Amino acid sequence: MNQQKLKVLVGRAALEQVVEGSVVGVGTGSTVDCFIDALAGMKERIAGAVSSSMRSSERLRAHGIRVFEAEAVESLPVYIDGADEIDRRGFMIKGGGAALTREKIVADLAERFVCIADASKLVDVLGRFPLPVEVLPMAAAQVARRFVRLGGQARLREGVVTDNGQCILDVHGLQITDPLGFETEVNQWPGVLTVGVFARHKAALCLLGTDEGVQTLRF
Ligand code: 5RP
């Protein structure tokens, strides 16, 4: 099955995780686009959505799904989002779509993070996918030098300004064996807004699209 079909498959499978009558946390990316399209089919049975990007909010509204600001809700039963990589413990790299800061904020509101991904995203060790880090522009070079000391090479994502008006470094060459420790360390660096390791906000469940169908991984 091609990747797009797998995305459609897991996007549809994620509907079973939606709590009827609730506000749904919705992430960002091409897999989430498939979920949003599927969610439109049950829009009368949800109160609405909180989204992690302008892109997802626009798609939700285009389907007639009400979009709430994150400030308007105290908690969400579930947050559904994709990942660039996920390991067998539910730790993830996210931010390929530059929405990592808002993704972490909305994930933090949610009781459960449900990851939807095709099988190519499952890895043993995080780091093959260049790690996105949202930084304040004045700190970009300084933060990049810190990653060199950890064995990585950080490259500025050219031409990208996030929804928060900041920039993205993509860090190549890392092997993140201790995602929790790594996230804690990088979070301390001045100028780092968000590191794209989701360890404190890891997945509770992953719906993985494979040629054999949707595999459910529980963590
Ligand atoms: C956006 C993300 C996405 O979840 C991640 O990039 C996966 O995207 P896709 O579903 O298009 O492969 O973190 O910031």
mmCIF file of C-alpha atoms and ligand atoms in Angstrom:
data_model
loop_
_atom_site.group_PDB
_atom_site.id
_atom_site.type_symbol
_atom_site.label_atom_id
_atom_site.label_comp_id
_atom_site.label_asym_id
_atom_site.label_seq_id
_atom_site.Cartn_x
_atom_site.Cartn_y
_atom_site.Cartn_z
ATOM 1 C CA MET A 1 0.000 0.000 0.000
ATOM 2 C CA ASN A 2 1.394 3.441 -0.773
ATOM 3 C CA GLN A 3 2.082 5.949 1.981
ATOM 4 C CA GLN A 4 -0.932 8.130 1.180
ATOM 5 C CA LYS A 5 -3.299 5.151 1.493
ATOM 6 C CA LEU A 6 -1.753 4.283 4.860
ATOM 7 C CA LYS A 7 -2.326 7.866 6.035
ATOM 8 C CA VAL A 8 -5.981 7.690 4.997
ATOM 9 C CA LEU A 9 -6.296 4.338 6.780
ATOM 10 C CA VAL A 10 -4.921 5.572 10.127
ATOM 11 C CA GLY A 11 -6.798 8.869 9.807
ATOM 12 C CA ARG A 12 -10.038 6.920 9.621
ATOM 13 C CA ALA A 13 -9.005 4.488 12.361
ATOM 14 C CA ALA A 14 -8.412 7.423 14.714
ATOM 15 C CA LEU A 15 -12.142 8.233 14.700
ATOM 16 C CA GLU A 16 -12.611 5.401 17.198
ATOM 17 C CA GLN A 17 -10.473 7.363 19.670
ATOM 18 C CA VAL A 18 -12.680 10.463 19.490
ATOM 19 C CA VAL A 19 -14.913 10.961 22.516
ATOM 20 C CA GLU A 20 -18.393 11.930 21.337
ATOM 21 C CA GLY A 21 -19.621 15.319 22.554
ATOM 22 C CA SER A 22 -16.097 16.471 23.406
ATOM 23 C CA VAL A 23 -13.622 18.959 21.987
ATOM 24 C CA VAL A 24 -10.942 17.050 20.067
ATOM 25 C CA GLY A 25 -7.257 18.005 20.073
ATOM 26 C CA VAL A 26 -6.053 18.030 16.461
ATOM 27 C CA GLY A 27 -2.416 18.136 15.346
ATOM 28 C CA THR A 28 -0.744 19.108 12.102
ATOM 29 C CA GLY A 29 0.580 17.399 8.986
ATOM 30 C CA SER A 30 -0.445 15.333 6.003
ATOM 31 C CA THR A 31 -1.578 12.388 8.165
ATOM 32 C CA VAL A 32 -3.659 14.708 10.328
ATOM 33 C CA ASP A 33 -5.182 16.201 7.155
ATOM 34 C CA CYS A 34 -6.587 12.707 6.476
ATOM 35 C CA PHE A 35 -7.878 12.536 10.050
ATOM 36 C CA ILE A 36 -9.579 15.944 9.705
ATOM 37 C CA ASP A 37 -11.250 14.834 6.478
ATOM 38 C CA ALA A 38 -12.542 11.720 8.253
ATOM 39 C CA LEU A 39 -13.619 13.731 11.315
ATOM 40 C CA ALA A 40 -15.887 15.802 9.081
ATOM 41 C CA GLY A 41 -18.083 12.708 8.801
ATOM 42 C CA MET A 42 -18.874 12.884 12.528
ATOM 43 C CA LYS A 43 -18.826 16.659 13.008
ATOM 44 C CA GLU A 44 -22.367 16.680 14.387
ATOM 45 C CA ARG A 45 -21.220 14.367 17.194
ATOM 46 C CA ILE A 46 -18.348 16.496 18.524
ATOM 47 C CA ALA A 47 -18.353 19.905 20.188
ATOM 48 C CA GLY A 48 -15.427 21.066 18.058
ATOM 49 C CA ALA A 49 -11.651 21.028 17.971
ATOM 50 C CA VAL A 50 -8.563 22.759 19.293
ATOM 51 C CA SER A 51 -5.844 22.715 16.679
ATOM 52 C CA SER A 52 -2.073 23.072 16.764
ATOM 53 C CA SER A 53 -1.678 25.191 13.625
ATOM 54 C CA MET A 54 -3.305 27.741 11.362
ATOM 55 C CA ARG A 55 -3.155 25.131 8.597
ATOM 56 C CA SER A 56 -5.220 22.593 10.557
ATOM 57 C CA SER A 57 -7.625 25.263 11.827
ATOM 58 C CA GLU A 58 -8.340 26.336 8.255
ATOM 59 C CA ARG A 59 -8.995 22.757 7.182
ATOM 60 C CA LEU A 60 -11.259 22.129 10.164
ATOM 61 C CA ARG A 61 -13.259 25.303 9.479
ATOM 62 C CA ALA A 62 -13.523 24.441 5.787
ATOM 63 C CA HIS A 63 -15.303 21.242 6.889
ATOM 64 C CA GLY A 64 -17.629 23.250 9.150
ATOM 65 C CA ILE A 65 -15.984 22.034 12.371
ATOM 66 C CA ARG A 66 -15.920 24.629 15.129
ATOM 67 C CA VAL A 67 -12.399 25.601 16.221
ATOM 68 C CA PHE A 68 -11.795 26.701 19.813
ATOM 69 C CA GLU A 69 -8.753 28.637 20.995
ATOM 70 C CA ALA A 70 -6.533 26.635 23.370
ATOM 71 C CA GLU A 71 -7.199 29.252 26.083
ATOM 72 C CA ALA A 72 -10.913 28.415 25.917
ATOM 73 C CA VAL A 73 -10.540 24.832 27.135
ATOM 74 C CA GLU A 74 -9.187 23.387 30.362
ATOM 75 C CA SER A 75 -8.614 19.869 29.161
ATOM 76 C CA LEU A 76 -9.168 17.570 26.218
ATOM 77 C CA PRO A 77 -9.825 13.832 26.426
ATOM 78 C CA VAL A 78 -7.607 13.135 23.436
ATOM 79 C CA TYR A 79 -5.045 14.774 21.157
ATOM 80 C CA ILE A 80 -4.534 13.157 17.762
ATOM 81 C CA ASP A 81 -1.393 13.981 15.820
ATOM 82 C CA GLY A 82 1.237 12.522 13.509
ATOM 83 C CA ALA A 83 4.966 12.163 14.109
ATOM 84 C CA ASP A 84 8.187 12.255 12.162
ATOM 85 C CA GLU A 85 9.518 9.344 14.201
ATOM 86 C CA ILE A 86 8.128 7.218 17.016
ATOM 87 C CA ASP A 87 10.021 4.607 18.994
ATOM 88 C CA ARG A 88 8.758 1.477 20.708
ATOM 89 C CA ARG A 89 8.259 3.365 23.987
ATOM 90 C CA GLY A 90 6.014 6.046 22.444
ATOM 91 C CA PHE A 91 8.691 8.757 22.413
ATOM 92 C CA MET A 92 8.548 10.879 19.287
ATOM 93 C CA ILE A 93 10.292 13.422 17.104
ATOM 94 C CA LYS A 94 7.874 16.028 15.820
ATOM 95 C CA GLY A 95 8.049 19.383 14.099
ATOM 96 C CA GLY A 96 8.631 18.436 10.473
ATOM 97 C CA GLY A 97 5.737 20.779 9.729
ATOM 98 C CA ALA A 98 7.167 23.481 12.035
ATOM 99 C CA ALA A 99 4.172 23.310 14.397
ATOM 100 C CA LEU A 100 5.969 21.688 17.337
ATOM 101 C CA THR A 101 5.418 24.428 19.929
ATOM 102 C CA ARG A 102 1.661 24.545 19.500
ATOM 103 C CA GLU A 103 1.614 20.751 19.213
ATOM 104 C CA LYS A 104 3.229 20.449 22.642
ATOM 105 C CA ILE A 105 0.852 23.028 24.114
ATOM 106 C CA VAL A 106 -2.245 21.232 22.841
ATOM 107 C CA ALA A 107 -0.793 17.830 23.782
ATOM 108 C CA ASP A 108 -0.293 19.189 27.289
ATOM 109 C CA LEU A 109 -4.026 19.938 27.531
ATOM 110 C CA ALA A 110 -4.908 16.375 26.620
ATOM 111 C CA GLU A 111 -5.339 13.300 28.763
ATOM 112 C CA ARG A 112 -4.053 11.010 25.986
ATOM 113 C CA PHE A 113 -1.833 11.508 22.957
ATOM 114 C CA VAL A 114 -2.856 9.257 20.088
ATOM 115 C CA CYS A 115 -0.208 9.136 17.384
ATOM 116 C CA ILE A 116 -1.215 8.279 13.818
ATOM 117 C CA ALA A 117 1.607 7.296 11.512
ATOM 118 C CA ASP A 118 2.577 5.036 8.665
ATOM 119 C CA ALA A 119 5.000 2.213 9.418
ATOM 120 C CA SER A 120 8.013 4.118 8.004
ATOM 121 C CA LYS A 121 7.917 6.349 11.115
ATOM 122 C CA LEU A 122 8.618 3.519 13.592
ATOM 123 C CA VAL A 123 12.286 3.488 14.685
ATOM 124 C CA ASP A 124 14.429 1.808 17.328
ATOM 125 C CA VAL A 125 16.328 4.988 18.223
ATOM 126 C CA LEU A 126 15.165 8.561 17.572
ATOM 127 C CA GLY A 127 17.400 10.793 15.481
ATOM 128 C CA ARG A 128 17.521 9.608 11.892
ATOM 129 C CA PHE A 129 14.945 12.308 11.110
ATOM 130 C CA PRO A 130 16.627 15.708 11.625
ATOM 131 C CA LEU A 131 15.406 17.028 14.971
ATOM 132 C CA PRO A 132 13.368 20.270 14.648
ATOM 133 C CA VAL A 133 13.990 22.877 17.324
ATOM 134 C CA GLU A 134 12.089 26.178 17.415
ATOM 135 C CA VAL A 135 14.397 28.976 18.528
ATOM 136 C CA LEU A 136 14.374 32.724 18.835
ATOM 137 C CA PRO A 137 16.386 34.068 15.875
ATOM 138 C CA MET A 138 18.926 35.903 18.090
ATOM 139 C CA ALA A 139 19.855 32.584 19.748
ATOM 140 C CA ALA A 140 19.971 30.406 16.608
ATOM 141 C CA ALA A 141 23.772 30.415 16.145
ATOM 142 C CA GLN A 142 24.393 29.964 19.879
ATOM 143 C CA VAL A 143 21.983 26.995 20.093
ATOM 144 C CA ALA A 144 23.503 25.509 16.910
ATOM 145 C CA ARG A 145 26.968 25.536 18.590
ATOM 146 C CA ARG A 146 25.573 23.691 21.594
ATOM 147 C CA PHE A 147 24.279 20.921 19.315
ATOM 148 C CA VAL A 148 27.755 20.572 17.761
ATOM 149 C CA ARG A 149 29.020 19.769 21.281
ATOM 150 C CA LEU A 150 26.401 16.979 21.435
ATOM 151 C CA GLY A 151 27.597 15.588 18.091
ATOM 152 C CA GLY A 152 24.882 17.111 15.889
ATOM 153 C CA GLN A 153 24.891 19.578 12.998
ATOM 154 C CA ALA A 154 22.126 22.175 13.130
ATOM 155 C CA ARG A 155 20.884 23.808 9.938
ATOM 156 C CA LEU A 156 18.534 26.763 9.804
ATOM 157 C CA ARG A 157 15.332 25.859 7.927
ATOM 158 C CA GLU A 158 15.549 28.487 5.205
ATOM 159 C CA GLY A 159 12.520 30.640 4.482
ATOM 160 C CA VAL A 160 10.458 29.249 7.379
ATOM 161 C CA VAL A 161 8.854 31.465 9.999
ATOM 162 C CA THR A 162 6.680 29.557 12.468
ATOM 163 C CA ASP A 163 3.118 30.472 13.468
ATOM 164 C CA ASN A 164 4.849 32.037 16.503
ATOM 165 C CA GLY A 165 7.160 34.223 14.385
ATOM 166 C CA GLN A 166 10.309 32.232 15.259
ATOM 167 C CA CYS A 167 12.742 30.076 13.284
ATOM 168 C CA ILE A 168 13.510 26.355 13.096
ATOM 169 C CA LEU A 169 16.837 24.576 13.378
ATOM 170 C CA ASP A 170 16.974 21.028 11.981
ATOM 171 C CA VAL A 171 19.604 19.014 13.795
ATOM 172 C CA HIS A 172 21.219 16.150 11.888
ATOM 173 C CA GLY A 173 23.352 13.308 13.185
ATOM 174 C CA LEU A 174 21.883 12.786 16.661
ATOM 175 C CA GLN A 175 21.093 9.437 18.286
ATOM 176 C CA ILE A 176 18.647 10.177 21.068
ATOM 177 C CA THR A 177 18.860 7.172 23.370
ATOM 178 C CA ASP A 178 17.533 9.016 26.436
ATOM 179 C CA PRO A 179 14.634 11.138 25.102
ATOM 180 C CA LEU A 180 13.497 12.320 28.548
ATOM 181 C CA GLY A 181 16.967 13.462 29.623
ATOM 182 C CA PHE A 182 17.622 15.019 26.223
ATOM 183 C CA GLU A 183 14.371 16.980 26.220
ATOM 184 C CA THR A 184 14.998 18.216 29.759
ATOM 185 C CA GLU A 185 18.529 19.353 28.872
ATOM 186 C CA VAL A 186 17.688 21.183 25.630
ATOM 187 C CA ASN A 187 14.644 22.841 27.206
ATOM 188 C CA GLN A 188 17.053 24.678 29.527
ATOM 189 C CA TRP A 189 19.058 26.336 26.778
ATOM 190 C CA PRO A 190 18.359 30.067 26.515
ATOM 191 C CA GLY A 191 16.569 30.905 23.295
ATOM 192 C CA VAL A 192 15.038 27.460 22.787
ATOM 193 C CA LEU A 193 11.282 27.770 22.538
ATOM 194 C CA THR A 194 10.557 24.084 21.961
ATOM 195 C CA VAL A 195 12.618 20.998 21.201
ATOM 196 C CA GLY A 196 10.922 18.511 18.883
ATOM 197 C CA VAL A 197 11.467 15.540 21.201
ATOM 198 C CA PHE A 198 8.104 14.563 22.725
ATOM 199 C CA ALA A 199 9.115 12.543 25.758
ATOM 200 C CA ARG A 200 7.186 14.225 28.564
ATOM 201 C CA HIS A 201 4.247 14.327 26.167
ATOM 202 C CA LYS A 202 4.753 10.936 24.602
ATOM 203 C CA ALA A 203 2.089 8.872 22.877
ATOM 204 C CA ALA A 204 -0.223 6.683 24.926
ATOM 205 C CA LEU A 205 -1.201 4.846 21.774
ATOM 206 C CA CYS A 206 0.012 4.670 18.189
ATOM 207 C CA LEU A 207 -2.157 3.653 15.260
ATOM 208 C CA LEU A 208 0.426 2.464 12.787
ATOM 209 C CA GLY A 209 -0.494 2.011 9.136
ATOM 210 C CA THR A 210 1.059 -1.155 7.710
ATOM 211 C CA ASP A 211 0.482 -3.248 4.580
ATOM 212 C CA GLU A 212 -1.395 -5.684 6.806
ATOM 213 C CA GLY A 213 -3.702 -2.971 8.150
ATOM 214 C CA VAL A 214 -3.709 -0.759 11.241
ATOM 215 C CA GLN A 215 -1.522 -2.006 14.058
ATOM 216 C CA THR A 216 -2.205 -0.624 17.547
ATOM 217 C CA LEU A 217 0.801 0.010 19.780
ATOM 218 C CA ARG A 218 0.084 0.794 23.444
ATOM 219 C CA PHE A 219 2.759 2.349 25.627
HETATM 220 C C1 5RP B 1 4.239 18.837 12.256
HETATM 221 C C2 5RP B 1 4.466 17.475 12.784
HETATM 222 C C3 5RP B 1 3.846 16.351 12.039
HETATM 223 O O1 5RP B 1 3.080 15.609 12.915
HETATM 224 C C4 5RP B 1 4.925 15.489 11.453
HETATM 225 O O2 5RP B 1 5.778 16.312 10.689
HETATM 226 C C5 5RP B 1 4.346 14.375 10.605
HETATM 227 O O3 5RP B 1 3.772 14.924 9.460
HETATM 228 P P1 5RP B 1 3.186 14.023 8.298
HETATM 229 O O4 5RP B 1 1.936 13.416 8.822
HETATM 230 O O5 5RP B 1 2.939 15.001 7.178
HETATM 231 O O6 5RP B 1 4.219 13.001 7.932
HETATM 232 O O7 5RP B 1 5.108 17.254 13.767
HETATM 233 O O8 5RP B 1 4.952 19.795 12.980
#
